[in-house]
JSON list of C-alpha atoms and ligand atoms in Angstrom, two decimals:
[
{"chain": "A", "resi": 287, "resn": "UNK", "atom": "CA", "xyz": [0.28, -0.23, -0.19]},
{"chain": "A", "resi": 288, "resn": "UNK", "atom": "CA", "xyz": [1.30, 3.36, -0.76]},
{"chain": "A", "resi": 289, "resn": "UNK", "atom": "CA", "xyz": [1.65, 5.68, 2.26]},
{"chain": "A", "resi": 290, "resn": "UNK", "atom": "CA", "xyz": [-1.05, 8.79, 2.72]},
{"chain": "A", "resi": 291, "resn": "UNK", "atom": "CA", "xyz": [-0.20, 11.85, 1.44]},
{"chain": "A", "resi": 292, "resn": "UNK", "atom": "CA", "xyz": [0.74, 14.24, 4.02]},
{"chain": "A", "resi": 293, "resn": "UNK", "atom": "CA", "xyz": [-1.09, 18.08, 3.60]},
{"chain": "A", "resi": 294, "resn": "UNK", "atom": "CA", "xyz": [0.58, 20.73, 6.29]},
{"chain": "A", "resi": 295, "resn": "UNK", "atom": "CA", "xyz": [-2.14, 22.55, 7.43]},
{"chain": "A", "resi": 296, "resn": "UNK", "atom": "CA", "xyz": [-1.07, 26.38, 7.33]},
{"chain": "A", "resi": 297, "resn": "UNK", "atom": "CA", "xyz": [-3.42, 27.50, 10.11]},
{"chain": "A", "resi": 298, "resn": "UNK", "atom": "CA", "xyz": [-1.24, 31.01, 11.05]},
{"chain": "A", "resi": 299, "resn": "UNK", "atom": "CA", "xyz": [-1.86, 34.86, 10.37]},
{"chain": "A", "resi": 300, "resn": "UNK", "atom": "CA", "xyz": [1.51, 35.83, 9.18]},
{"chain": "A", "resi": 301, "resn": "UNK", "atom": "CA", "xyz": [1.76, 35.18, 5.67]},
{"chain": "A", "resi": 302, "resn": "UNK", "atom": "CA", "xyz": [5.80, 35.52, 5.99]},
{"chain": "A", "resi": 303, "resn": "UNK", "atom": "CA", "xyz": [5.50, 32.59, 8.74]},
{"chain": "A", "resi": 304, "resn": "UNK", "atom": "CA", "xyz": [3.25, 30.51, 5.95]},
{"chain": "A", "resi": 305, "resn": "UNK", "atom": "CA", "xyz": [5.43, 31.13, 3.07]},
{"chain": "A", "resi": 306, "resn": "UNK", "atom": "CA", "xyz": [8.85, 29.88, 5.67]},
{"chain": "A", "resi": 307, "resn": "UNK", "atom": "CA", "xyz": [6.63, 26.75, 6.26]},
{"chain": "A", "resi": 308, "resn": "UNK", "atom": "CA", "xyz": [5.95, 26.55, 2.25]},
{"chain": "A", "resi": 309, "resn": "UNK", "atom": "CA", "xyz": [9.63, 27.26, 1.50]},
{"chain": "A", "resi": 310, "resn": "UNK", "atom": "CA", "xyz": [11.07, 24.83, 4.39]},
{"chain": "A", "resi": 311, "resn": "UNK", "atom": "CA", "xyz": [8.45, 22.01, 3.81]},
{"chain": "A", "resi": 312, "resn": "UNK", "atom": "CA", "xyz": [8.02, 21.67, 0.16]},
{"chain": "A", "resi": 313, "resn": "UNK", "atom": "CA", "xyz": [10.19, 19.16, -0.59]},
{"chain": "A", "resi": 314, "resn": "UNK", "atom": "CA", "xyz": [8.81, 16.89, 2.69]},
{"chain": "A", "resi": 315, "resn": "UNK", "atom": "CA", "xyz": [5.22, 17.13, 3.04]},
{"chain": "A", "resi": 316, "resn": "UNK", "atom": "CA", "xyz": [2.97, 16.40, -0.02]},
{"chain": "A", "resi": 317, "resn": "UNK", "atom": "CA", "xyz": [0.86, 19.44, -0.04]},
{"chain": "A", "resi": 318, "resn": "UNK", "atom": "CA", "xyz": [-0.43, 22.72, 1.58]},
{"chain": "A", "resi": 319, "resn": "UNK", "atom": "CA", "xyz": [-3.98, 23.61, 2.99]},
{"chain": "A", "resi": 320, "resn": "UNK", "atom": "CA", "xyz": [-4.97, 27.33, 3.38]},
{"chain": "A", "resi": 321, "resn": "UNK", "atom": "CA", "xyz": [-8.01, 27.62, 5.79]},
{"chain": "A", "resi": 322, "resn": "UNK", "atom": "CA", "xyz": [-10.12, 30.08, 7.11]},
{"chain": "A", "resi": 323, "resn": "UNK", "atom": "CA", "xyz": [-8.04, 31.82, 9.39]},
{"chain": "A", "resi": 324, "resn": "UNK", "atom": "CA", "xyz": [-4.99, 32.41, 6.78]},
{"chain": "A", "resi": 325, "resn": "UNK", "atom": "CA", "xyz": [-7.54, 32.99, 4.10]},
{"chain": "A", "resi": 326, "resn": "UNK", "atom": "CA", "xyz": [-9.38, 35.50, 6.03]},
{"chain": "A", "resi": 327, "resn": "UNK", "atom": "CA", "xyz": [-5.86, 37.45, 6.50]},
{"chain": "A", "resi": 328, "resn": "UNK", "atom": "CA", "xyz": [-4.70, 37.51, 3.46]},
{"chain": "A", "resi": 329, "resn": "UNK", "atom": "CA", "xyz": [-7.21, 36.51, 0.71]},
{"chain": "A", "resi": 330, "resn": "UNK", "atom": "CA", "xyz": [-6.91, 35.50, -2.81]},
{"chain": "A", "resi": 331, "resn": "UNK", "atom": "CA", "xyz": [-3.57, 36.85, -3.88]},
{"chain": "A", "resi": 332, "resn": "UNK", "atom": "CA", "xyz": [-2.18, 35.07, -1.19]},
{"chain": "A", "resi": 333, "resn": "UNK", "atom": "CA", "xyz": [-3.52, 31.96, -2.44]},
{"chain": "A", "resi": 334, "resn": "UNK", "atom": "CA", "xyz": [-2.53, 32.50, -5.91]},
{"chain": "A", "resi": 335, "resn": "UNK", "atom": "CA", "xyz": [1.35, 33.11, -4.61]},
{"chain": "A", "resi": 336, "resn": "UNK", "atom": "CA", "xyz": [1.31, 30.21, -3.01]},
{"chain": "A", "resi": 337, "resn": "UNK", "atom": "CA", "xyz": [-0.17, 28.03, -5.88]},
{"chain": "A", "resi": 338, "resn": "UNK", "atom": "CA", "xyz": [3.00, 29.19, -8.03]},
{"chain": "A", "resi": 339, "resn": "UNK", "atom": "CA", "xyz": [5.18, 27.73, -5.14]},
{"chain": "A", "resi": 340, "resn": "UNK", "atom": "CA", "xyz": [3.77, 24.43, -4.62]},
{"chain": "A", "resi": 341, "resn": "UNK", "atom": "CA", "xyz": [2.21, 21.40, -6.89]},
{"chain": "A", "resi": 342, "resn": "UNK", "atom": "CA", "xyz": [-1.10, 20.88, -4.93]},
{"chain": "A", "resi": 343, "resn": "UNK", "atom": "CA", "xyz": [-3.31, 23.35, -2.53]},
{"chain": "A", "resi": 344, "resn": "UNK", "atom": "CA", "xyz": [-5.92, 22.53, -0.73]},
{"chain": "A", "resi": 345, "resn": "UNK", "atom": "CA", "xyz": [-8.86, 25.65, -0.10]},
{"chain": "A", "resi": 346, "resn": "UNK", "atom": "CA", "xyz": [-10.39, 24.64, 3.22]},
{"chain": "A", "resi": 347, "resn": "UNK", "atom": "CA", "xyz": [-13.17, 27.24, 3.15]},
{"chain": "A", "resi": 348, "resn": "UNK", "atom": "CA", "xyz": [-15.69, 24.52, 4.30]},
{"chain": "A", "resi": 349, "resn": "UNK", "atom": "CA", "xyz": [-18.93, 26.31, 2.32]},
{"chain": "A", "resi": 350, "resn": "UNK", "atom": "CA", "xyz": [-22.20, 25.73, 4.15]},
{"chain": "A", "resi": 351, "resn": "UNK", "atom": "CA", "xyz": [-25.03, 27.69, 3.14]},
{"chain": "A", "resi": 352, "resn": "UNK", "atom": "CA", "xyz": [-27.86, 27.61, 0.21]},
{"chain": "A", "resi": 353, "resn": "UNK", "atom": "CA", "xyz": [-27.16, 26.02, -2.98]},
{"chain": "A", "resi": 354, "resn": "UNK", "atom": "CA", "xyz": [-26.89, 29.37, -5.21]},
{"chain": "A", "resi": 355, "resn": "UNK", "atom": "CA", "xyz": [-24.69, 31.05, -2.31]},
{"chain": "A", "resi": 356, "resn": "UNK", "atom": "CA", "xyz": [-22.30, 27.75, -1.89]},
{"chain": "A", "resi": 357, "resn": "UNK", "atom": "CA", "xyz": [-22.58, 27.48, -5.83]},
{"chain": "A", "resi": 358, "resn": "UNK", "atom": "CA", "xyz": [-21.35, 30.93, -6.57]},
{"chain": "A", "resi": 359, "resn": "UNK", "atom": "CA", "xyz": [-18.44, 30.40, -3.66]},
{"chain": "A", "resi": 360, "resn": "UNK", "atom": "CA", "xyz": [-17.29, 26.97, -5.74]},
{"chain": "A", "resi": 361, "resn": "UNK", "atom": "CA", "xyz": [-17.37, 29.12, -9.07]},
{"chain": "A", "resi": 362, "resn": "UNK", "atom": "CA", "xyz": [-15.43, 31.77, -7.33]},
{"chain": "A", "resi": 363, "resn": "UNK", "atom": "CA", "xyz": [-12.21, 29.64, -5.84]},
{"chain": "A", "resi": 364, "resn": "UNK", "atom": "CA", "xyz": [-12.53, 27.49, -8.77]},
{"chain": "A", "resi": 365, "resn": "UNK", "atom": "CA", "xyz": [-10.78, 30.45, -10.39]},
{"chain": "A", "resi": 366, "resn": "UNK", "atom": "CA", "xyz": [-7.99, 30.26, -7.98]},
{"chain": "A", "resi": 367, "resn": "UNK", "atom": "CA", "xyz": [-6.78, 27.22, -10.01]},
{"chain": "A", "resi": 368, "resn": "UNK", "atom": "CA", "xyz": [-6.51, 25.45, -6.44]},
{"chain": "A", "resi": 369, "resn": "UNK", "atom": "CA", "xyz": [-6.20, 21.80, -6.74]},
{"chain": "A", "resi": 370, "resn": "UNK", "atom": "CA", "xyz": [-8.94, 20.69, -3.41]},
{"chain": "A", "resi": 371, "resn": "UNK", "atom": "CA", "xyz": [-11.89, 22.63, -2.21]},
{"chain": "A", "resi": 372, "resn": "UNK", "atom": "CA", "xyz": [-14.38, 21.40, 0.48]},
{"chain": "A", "resi": 373, "resn": "UNK", "atom": "CA", "xyz": [-18.47, 22.00, 1.28]},
{"chain": "A", "resi": 374, "resn": "UNK", "atom": "CA", "xyz": [-20.07, 20.84, 4.30]},
{"chain": "A", "resi": 375, "resn": "UNK", "atom": "CA", "xyz": [-22.01, 17.70, 3.71]},
{"chain": "A", "resi": 376, "resn": "UNK", "atom": "CA", "xyz": [-24.80, 18.49, 5.98]},
{"chain": "A", "resi": 377, "resn": "UNK", "atom": "CA", "xyz": [-25.77, 21.30, 3.47]},
{"chain": "A", "resi": 378, "resn": "UNK", "atom": "CA", "xyz": [-27.64, 18.36, 1.70]},
{"chain": "A", "resi": 379, "resn": "UNK", "atom": "CA", "xyz": [-27.93, 16.93, -1.17]},
{"chain": "A", "resi": 380, "resn": "UNK", "atom": "CA", "xyz": [-29.15, 20.28, -3.50]},
{"chain": "A", "resi": 381, "resn": "UNK", "atom": "CA", "xyz": [-26.26, 22.10, -1.91]},
{"chain": "A", "resi": 382, "resn": "UNK", "atom": "CA", "xyz": [-23.55, 19.15, -3.53]},
{"chain": "A", "resi": 383, "resn": "UNK", "atom": "CA", "xyz": [-25.21, 18.82, -6.66]},
{"chain": "A", "resi": 384, "resn": "UNK", "atom": "CA", "xyz": [-25.09, 22.84, -7.04]},
{"chain": "A", "resi": 385, "resn": "UNK", "atom": "CA", "xyz": [-21.80, 22.67, -5.77]},
{"chain": "A", "resi": 386, "resn": "UNK", "atom": "CA", "xyz": [-20.03, 20.12, -8.31]},
{"chain": "A", "resi": 387, "resn": "UNK", "atom": "CA", "xyz": [-21.70, 21.89, -11.48]},
{"chain": "A", "resi": 388, "resn": "UNK", "atom": "CA", "xyz": [-20.52, 25.32, -10.66]},
{"chain": "A", "resi": 389, "resn": "UNK", "atom": "CA", "xyz": [-17.36, 23.74, -10.23]},
{"chain": "A", "resi": 390, "resn": "UNK", "atom": "CA", "xyz": [-17.40, 21.70, -13.35]},
{"chain": "A", "resi": 391, "resn": "UNK", "atom": "CA", "xyz": [-19.20, 24.19, -15.61]},
{"chain": "A", "resi": 392, "resn": "UNK", "atom": "CA", "xyz": [-16.34, 27.34, -14.59]},
{"chain": "A", "resi": 393, "resn": "UNK", "atom": "CA", "xyz": [-13.40, 24.47, -14.80]},
{"chain": "A", "resi": 394, "resn": "UNK", "atom": "CA", "xyz": [-15.06, 23.73, -18.43]},
{"chain": "A", "resi": 395, "resn": "UNK", "atom": "CA", "xyz": [-15.66, 27.66, -19.05]},
{"chain": "A", "resi": 396, "resn": "UNK", "atom": "CA", "xyz": [-11.95, 28.35, -18.30]},
{"chain": "A", "resi": 397, "resn": "UNK", "atom": "CA", "xyz": [-10.22, 25.28, -19.93]},
{"chain": "A", "resi": 398, "resn": "UNK", "atom": "CA", "xyz": [-8.60, 24.42, -16.68]},
{"chain": "A", "resi": 399, "resn": "UNK", "atom": "CA", "xyz": [-8.94, 21.19, -14.47]},
{"chain": "A", "resi": 400, "resn": "UNK", "atom": "CA", "xyz": [-11.65, 21.67, -12.05]},
{"chain": "A", "resi": 401, "resn": "UNK", "atom": "CA", "xyz": [-10.36, 21.36, -8.21]},
{"chain": "A", "resi": 402, "resn": "UNK", "atom": "CA", "xyz": [-11.61, 17.86, -6.44]},
{"chain": "A", "resi": 403, "resn": "UNK", "atom": "CA", "xyz": [-14.33, 18.55, -4.96]},
{"chain": "A", "resi": 404, "resn": "UNK", "atom": "CA", "xyz": [-14.76, 16.92, -0.51]},
{"chain": "A", "resi": 405, "resn": "UNK", "atom": "CA", "xyz": [-17.23, 16.93, 1.27]},
{"chain": "A", "resi": 406, "resn": "UNK", "atom": "CA", "xyz": [-17.10, 17.51, 5.31]},
{"chain": "A", "resi": 407, "resn": "UNK", "atom": "CA", "xyz": [-18.81, 15.21, 7.25]},
{"chain": "A", "resi": 408, "resn": "UNK", "atom": "CA", "xyz": [-18.83, 15.78, 10.91]},
{"chain": "A", "resi": 409, "resn": "UNK", "atom": "CA", "xyz": [-16.09, 17.78, 12.16]},
{"chain": "A", "resi": 410, "resn": "UNK", "atom": "CA", "xyz": [-13.45, 15.73, 14.65]},
{"chain": "A", "resi": 411, "resn": "UNK", "atom": "CA", "xyz": [-13.80, 18.14, 16.96]},
{"chain": "A", "resi": 412, "resn": "UNK", "atom": "CA", "xyz": [-17.49, 17.23, 17.44]},
{"chain": "A", "resi": 413, "resn": "UNK", "atom": "CA", "xyz": [-17.82, 14.17, 18.83]},
{"chain": "A", "resi": 414, "resn": "UNK", "atom": "CA", "xyz": [-21.51, 11.79, 19.67]},
{"chain": "A", "resi": 415, "resn": "UNK", "atom": "CA", "xyz": [-22.02, 13.66, 22.83]},
{"chain": "A", "resi": 416, "resn": "UNK", "atom": "CA", "xyz": [-22.29, 17.31, 20.89]},
{"chain": "A", "resi": 417, "resn": "UNK", "atom": "CA", "xyz": [-24.19, 16.12, 18.15]},
{"chain": "A", "resi": 418, "resn": "UNK", "atom": "CA", "xyz": [-26.63, 15.07, 20.44]},
{"chain": "A", "resi": 419, "resn": "UNK", "atom": "CA", "xyz": [-26.89, 17.15, 23.09]},
{"chain": "A", "resi": 420, "resn": "UNK", "atom": "CA", "xyz": [-26.20, 20.48, 21.49]},
{"chain": "A", "resi": 421, "resn": "UNK", "atom": "CA", "xyz": [-27.57, 20.21, 17.92]},
{"chain": "A", "resi": 422, "resn": "UNK", "atom": "CA", "xyz": [-29.89, 17.68, 18.87]},
{"chain": "A", "resi": 423, "resn": "UNK", "atom": "CA", "xyz": [-28.44, 14.83, 15.85]},
{"chain": "A", "resi": 424, "resn": "UNK", "atom": "CA", "xyz": [-29.00, 11.34, 17.10]},
{"chain": "A", "resi": 425, "resn": "UNK", "atom": "CA", "xyz": [-26.75, 8.39, 16.67]},
{"chain": "A", "resi": 426, "resn": "UNK", "atom": "CA", "xyz": [-22.91, 7.87, 16.62]},
{"chain": "A", "resi": 427, "resn": "UNK", "atom": "CA", "xyz": [-20.95, 10.27, 15.24]},
{"chain": "A", "resi": 428, "resn": "UNK", "atom": "CA", "xyz": [-19.28, 8.10, 13.13]},
{"chain": "A", "resi": 429, "resn": "UNK", "atom": "CA", "xyz": [-22.70, 7.01, 11.84]},
{"chain": "A", "resi": 430, "resn": "UNK", "atom": "CA", "xyz": [-23.29, 9.92, 10.93]},
{"chain": "A", "resi": 431, "resn": "UNK", "atom": "CA", "xyz": [-20.03, 10.99, 8.90]},
{"chain": "A", "resi": 432, "resn": "UNK", "atom": "CA", "xyz": [-20.74, 7.71, 7.07]},
{"chain": "A", "resi": 433, "resn": "UNK", "atom": "CA", "xyz": [-23.97, 8.26, 6.42]},
{"chain": "A", "resi": 434, "resn": "UNK", "atom": "CA", "xyz": [-22.96, 11.95, 5.29]},
{"chain": "A", "resi": 435, "resn": "UNK", "atom": "CA", "xyz": [-19.89, 10.03, 3.26]},
{"chain": "A", "resi": 436, "resn": "UNK", "atom": "CA", "xyz": [-22.57, 8.02, 1.29]},
{"chain": "A", "resi": 437, "resn": "UNK", "atom": "CA", "xyz": [-24.57, 10.81, 0.65]},
{"chain": "A", "resi": 438, "resn": "UNK", "atom": "CA", "xyz": [-21.87, 12.39, -0.96]},
{"chain": "A", "resi": 439, "resn": "UNK", "atom": "CA", "xyz": [-20.85, 9.20, -2.99]},
{"chain": "A", "resi": 440, "resn": "UNK", "atom": "CA", "xyz": [-24.06, 9.19, -4.02]},
{"chain": "A", "resi": 441, "resn": "UNK", "atom": "CA", "xyz": [-24.16, 12.92, -5.46]},
{"chain": "A", "resi": 442, "resn": "UNK", "atom": "CA", "xyz": [-20.74, 12.71, -6.82]},
{"chain": "A", "resi": 443, "resn": "UNK", "atom": "CA", "xyz": [-18.47, 14.61, -4.95]},
{"chain": "A", "resi": 444, "resn": "UNK", "atom": "CA", "xyz": [-14.89, 13.36, -5.06]},
{"chain": "A", "resi": 445, "resn": "UNK", "atom": "CA", "xyz": [-13.98, 12.23, -1.61]},
{"chain": "A", "resi": 446, "resn": "UNK", "atom": "CA", "xyz": [-14.86, 13.70, 1.99]},
{"chain": "A", "resi": 447, "resn": "UNK", "atom": "CA", "xyz": [-13.29, 15.23, 5.28]},
{"chain": "A", "resi": 448, "resn": "UNK", "atom": "CA", "xyz": [-13.40, 12.51, 8.08]},
{"chain": "A", "resi": 449, "resn": "UNK", "atom": "CA", "xyz": [-11.86, 11.33, 11.03]},
{"chain": "A", "resi": 450, "resn": "UNK", "atom": "CA", "xyz": [-9.79, 8.65, 10.99]},
{"chain": "A", "resi": 451, "resn": "UNK", "atom": "CA", "xyz": [-11.99, 6.63, 13.54]},
{"chain": "A", "resi": 452, "resn": "UNK", "atom": "CA", "xyz": [-14.79, 6.11, 10.56]},
{"chain": "A", "resi": 453, "resn": "UNK", "atom": "CA", "xyz": [-12.44, 5.85, 7.77]},
{"chain": "A", "resi": 454, "resn": "UNK", "atom": "CA", "xyz": [-12.19, 2.05, 7.73]},
{"chain": "A", "resi": 455, "resn": "UNK", "atom": "CA", "xyz": [-16.43, 2.26, 7.09]},
{"chain": "A", "resi": 456, "resn": "UNK", "atom": "CA", "xyz": [-16.32, 4.72, 4.70]},
{"chain": "A", "resi": 457, "resn": "UNK", "atom": "CA", "xyz": [-14.10, 3.36, 2.62]},
{"chain": "A", "resi": 458, "resn": "UNK", "atom": "CA", "xyz": [-15.83, 0.01, 2.59]},
{"chain": "A", "resi": 459, "resn": "UNK", "atom": "CA", "xyz": [-19.04, 1.93, 1.69]},
{"chain": "A", "resi": 460, "resn": "UNK", "atom": "CA", "xyz": [-17.72, 4.31, -0.41]},
{"chain": "A", "resi": 461, "resn": "UNK", "atom": "CA", "xyz": [-14.54, 2.29, -2.31]},
{"chain": "A", "resi": 462, "resn": "UNK", "atom": "CA", "xyz": [-11.24, 2.62, -3.49]},
{"chain": "A", "resi": 463, "resn": "UNK", "atom": "CA", "xyz": [-11.40, 5.78, -5.62]},
{"chain": "A", "resi": 464, "resn": "UNK", "atom": "CA", "xyz": [-13.41, 8.12, -2.74]},
{"chain": "A", "resi": 465, "resn": "UNK", "atom": "CA", "xyz": [-11.01, 10.53, -1.46]},
{"chain": "A", "resi": 466, "resn": "UNK", "atom": "CA", "xyz": [-10.40, 10.44, 2.40]},
{"chain": "A", "resi": 467, "resn": "UNK", "atom": "CA", "xyz": [-9.21, 13.41, 3.84]},
{"chain": "A", "resi": 468, "resn": "UNK", "atom": "CA", "xyz": [-8.56, 13.03, 7.43]},
{"chain": "A", "resi": 469, "resn": "UNK", "atom": "CA", "xyz": [-7.49, 15.68, 10.31]},
{"chain": "A", "resi": 470, "resn": "UNK", "atom": "CA", "xyz": [-7.33, 14.86, 13.65]},
{"chain": "A", "resi": 471, "resn": "UNK", "atom": "CA", "xyz": [-4.09, 13.39, 13.50]},
{"chain": "A", "resi": 472, "resn": "UNK", "atom": "CA", "xyz": [-2.11, 13.04, 16.60]},
{"chain": "A", "resi": 473, "resn": "UNK", "atom": "CA", "xyz": [1.25, 11.72, 16.94]},
{"chain": "A", "resi": 474, "resn": "UNK", "atom": "CA", "xyz": [1.50, 9.43, 20.04]},
{"chain": "A", "resi": 475, "resn": "UNK", "atom": "CA", "xyz": [3.35, 11.94, 22.29]},
{"chain": "A", "resi": 476, "resn": "UNK", "atom": "CA", "xyz": [1.33, 15.01, 20.73]},
{"chain": "A", "resi": 477, "resn": "UNK", "atom": "CA", "xyz": [-1.55, 17.48, 22.78]},
{"chain": "A", "resi": 478, "resn": "UNK", "atom": "CA", "xyz": [-4.73, 17.01, 21.70]},
{"chain": "A", "resi": 479, "resn": "UNK", "atom": "CA", "xyz": [-5.79, 20.24, 21.41]},
{"chain": "A", "resi": 480, "resn": "UNK", "atom": "CA", "xyz": [-9.46, 20.90, 20.48]},
{"chain": "A", "resi": 481, "resn": "UNK", "atom": "CA", "xyz": [-9.34, 17.56, 18.02]},
{"chain": "A", "resi": 482, "resn": "UNK", "atom": "CA", "xyz": [-11.75, 14.56, 19.91]},
{"chain": "A", "resi": 483, "resn": "UNK", "atom": "CA", "xyz": [-11.91, 11.73, 17.44]},
{"chain": "A", "resi": 484, "resn": "UNK", "atom": "CA", "xyz": [-8.39, 11.19, 16.71]},
{"chain": "A", "resi": 485, "resn": "UNK", "atom": "CA", "xyz": [-5.58, 8.79, 15.69]},
{"chain": "A", "resi": 486, "resn": "UNK", "atom": "CA", "xyz": [-1.96, 8.30, 15.18]},
{"chain": "A", "resi": 487, "resn": "UNK", "atom": "CA", "xyz": [-0.79, 8.65, 11.62]},
{"chain": "A", "resi": 488, "resn": "UNK", "atom": "CA", "xyz": [-0.05, 4.78, 11.51]},
{"chain": "A", "resi": 489, "resn": "UNK", "atom": "CA", "xyz": [-3.44, 4.21, 12.40]},
{"chain": "A", "resi": 490, "resn": "UNK", "atom": "CA", "xyz": [-5.12, 6.84, 9.86]},
{"chain": "A", "resi": 491, "resn": "UNK", "atom": "CA", "xyz": [-2.79, 5.14, 7.34]},
{"chain": "A", "resi": 492, "resn": "UNK", "atom": "CA", "xyz": [-3.50, 1.52, 8.29]},
{"chain": "A", "resi": 493, "resn": "UNK", "atom": "CA", "xyz": [-7.46, 2.88, 8.15]},
{"chain": "A", "resi": 494, "resn": "UNK", "atom": "CA", "xyz": [-7.20, 3.31, 4.74]},
{"chain": "A", "resi": 495, "resn": "UNK", "atom": "CA", "xyz": [-6.89, 7.36, 4.54]},
{"chain": "A", "resi": 496, "resn": "UNK", "atom": "CA", "xyz": [-5.44, 8.98, 1.18]},
{"chain": "A", "resi": 497, "resn": "UNK", "atom": "CA", "xyz": [-4.71, 12.59, 2.77]},
{"chain": "A", "resi": 498, "resn": "UNK", "atom": "CA", "xyz": [-3.66, 13.09, 6.32]},
{"chain": "A", "resi": 499, "resn": "UNK", "atom": "CA", "xyz": [-4.36, 16.81, 7.24]},
{"chain": "A", "resi": 500, "resn": "UNK", "atom": "CA", "xyz": [-1.72, 17.76, 10.00]},
{"chain": "A", "resi": 501, "resn": "UNK", "atom": "CA", "xyz": [-1.51, 21.64, 11.40]},
{"chain": "A", "resi": 502, "resn": "UNK", "atom": "CA", "xyz": [-0.06, 21.97, 14.80]},
{"chain": "A", "resi": 503, "resn": "UNK", "atom": "CA", "xyz": [1.74, 18.64, 15.19]},
{"chain": "A", "resi": 504, "resn": "UNK", "atom": "CA", "xyz": [3.95, 20.04, 12.27]},
{"chain": "A", "resi": 505, "resn": "UNK", "atom": "CA", "xyz": [4.07, 23.67, 12.42]},
{"chain": "A", "resi": 506, "resn": "UNK", "atom": "CA", "xyz": [3.71, 23.91, 16.20]},
{"chain": "A", "resi": 507, "resn": "UNK", "atom": "CA", "xyz": [7.01, 22.02, 16.69]},
{"chain": "A", "resi": 508, "resn": "UNK", "atom": "CA", "xyz": [10.29, 23.26, 17.72]},
{"chain": "A", "resi": 509, "resn": "UNK", "atom": "CA", "xyz": [11.54, 21.99, 14.34]},
{"chain": "A", "resi": 510, "resn": "UNK", "atom": "CA", "xyz": [8.71, 21.51, 11.98]},
{"chain": "A", "resi": 511, "resn": "UNK", "atom": "CA", "xyz": [10.83, 19.93, 9.15]},
{"chain": "A", "resi": 512, "resn": "UNK", "atom": "CA", "xyz": [12.06, 17.48, 11.92]},
{"chain": "A", "resi": 513, "resn": "UNK", "atom": "CA", "xyz": [8.53, 16.69, 13.01]},
{"chain": "A", "resi": 514, "resn": "UNK", "atom": "CA", "xyz": [7.18, 15.97, 9.59]},
{"chain": "A", "resi": 515, "resn": "UNK", "atom": "CA", "xyz": [10.20, 13.89, 8.27]},
{"chain": "A", "resi": 516, "resn": "UNK", "atom": "CA", "xyz": [9.14, 11.91, 11.58]},
{"chain": "A", "resi": 517, "resn": "UNK", "atom": "CA", "xyz": [5.36, 11.35, 10.51]},
{"chain": "A", "resi": 518, "resn": "UNK", "atom": "CA", "xyz": [6.89, 10.02, 7.87]},
{"chain": "A", "resi": 519, "resn": "UNK", "atom": "CA", "xyz": [8.87, 7.84, 8.73]},
{"chain": "A", "resi": 520, "resn": "UNK", "atom": "CA", "xyz": [6.57, 6.50, 11.18]},
{"chain": "A", "resi": 521, "resn": "UNK", "atom": "CA", "xyz": [4.17, 5.94, 8.05]},
{"chain": "B", "resi": 650, "resn": "C5P", "atom": "O1", "xyz": [-3.72, 21.39, 14.26]},
{"chain": "B", "resi": 650, "resn": "C5P", "atom": "P1", "xyz": [-4.44, 20.23, 13.80]},
{"chain": "B", "resi": 650, "resn": "C5P", "atom": "O2", "xyz": [-3.51, 19.04, 13.24]},
{"chain": "B", "resi": 650, "resn": "C5P", "atom": "O3", "xyz": [-5.31, 19.79, 14.35]},
{"chain": "B", "resi": 650, "resn": "C5P", "atom": "O4", "xyz": [-5.45, 21.04, 12.53]},
{"chain": "B", "resi": 650, "resn": "C5P", "atom": "C1", "xyz": [-6.39, 20.18, 11.68]},
{"chain": "B", "resi": 650, "resn": "C5P", "atom": "C2", "xyz": [-6.49, 21.20, 10.52]},
{"chain": "B", "resi": 650, "resn": "C5P", "atom": "O5", "xyz": [-7.50, 20.10, 10.12]},
{"chain": "B", "resi": 650, "resn": "C5P", "atom": "C3", "xyz": [-7.27, 22.14, 10.57]},
{"chain": "B", "resi": 650, "resn": "C5P", "atom": "O6", "xyz": [-6.88, 23.03, 9.90]},
{"chain": "B", "resi": 650, "resn": "C5P", "atom": "C4", "xyz": [-8.71, 22.42, 10.75]},
{"chain": "B", "resi": 650, "resn": "C5P", "atom": "O7", "xyz": [-9.27, 23.39, 10.38]},
{"chain": "B", "resi": 650, "resn": "C5P", "atom": "C5", "xyz": [-8.57, 21.06, 10.14]},
{"chain": "B", "resi": 650, "resn": "C5P", "atom": "N1", "xyz": [-10.05, 20.36, 10.01]},
{"chain": "B", "resi": 650, "resn": "C5P", "atom": "C6", "xyz": [-10.54, 19.57, 10.80]},
{"chain": "B", "resi": 650, "resn": "C5P", "atom": "N2", "xyz": [-11.86, 18.80, 11.19]},
{"chain": "B", "resi": 650, "resn": "C5P", "atom": "C7", "xyz": [-12.56, 18.61, 10.03]},
{"chain": "B", "resi": 650, "resn": "C5P", "atom": "C8", "xyz": [-11.83, 19.61, 8.80]},
{"chain": "B", "resi": 650, "resn": "C5P", "atom": "C9", "xyz": [-10.81, 20.46, 9.00]},
{"chain": "B", "resi": 650, "resn": "C5P", "atom": "O8", "xyz": [-9.62, 19.69, 11.78]},
{"chain": "B", "resi": 650, "resn": "C5P", "atom": "N3", "xyz": [-13.42, 17.90, 9.74]}
]
């Protein structure tokens, strides 16, 4: 089995720190993720400048709104030429379908490759208790994540973002060609922070994840490059 790709989450405010991480780790990790924090600070031009430096950029803005609004947001980020984008699966099938159509139509219009579109299932910071007590959603977090992954597959998304814990069930339900990106990755000695449904890099790989999304355990380490290399060695 090939090892999963390592995606470094650039969850920093400072563009210089983000660029330093990209330059320092460009030859070590496989792709970089720009999330809400850096995007809200730096916007589209920064995304484009990162894209000129690295092969694969995941723009993690987790769109969640009515179908028309999400479709227009997907259309807009498709123009940035990034490689992976995402929407919340909880937005429902109509929103998911509108997102796929928007991405494909805009990419066709521009003659560019469409970004892969992933559905966020249940956030790795949300567990069964929070789902039930705060959101009134019954069933275990893992069951809900698998159900949402099946919905994403049925509508035609390229894959999902899910916890490494439900990854084996998602793989079984959605097949080998479905991308499973897993945050909530914590090497054995790392701090859990706000993540609740976690696994080590090796467990996530064994469970069948394609992309391991890792932030604080790498960029928060005294030596980020050593931390990334240790994770790759463990895999
Ligand atoms: O620092 P840490 O490794 O916890 O970072 C995880 C990254 O994955 C963050 O950028 C977070 O936004 C993202 N993410 C997540 N859970 C999801 C989807 C994305 O933690 N379900």
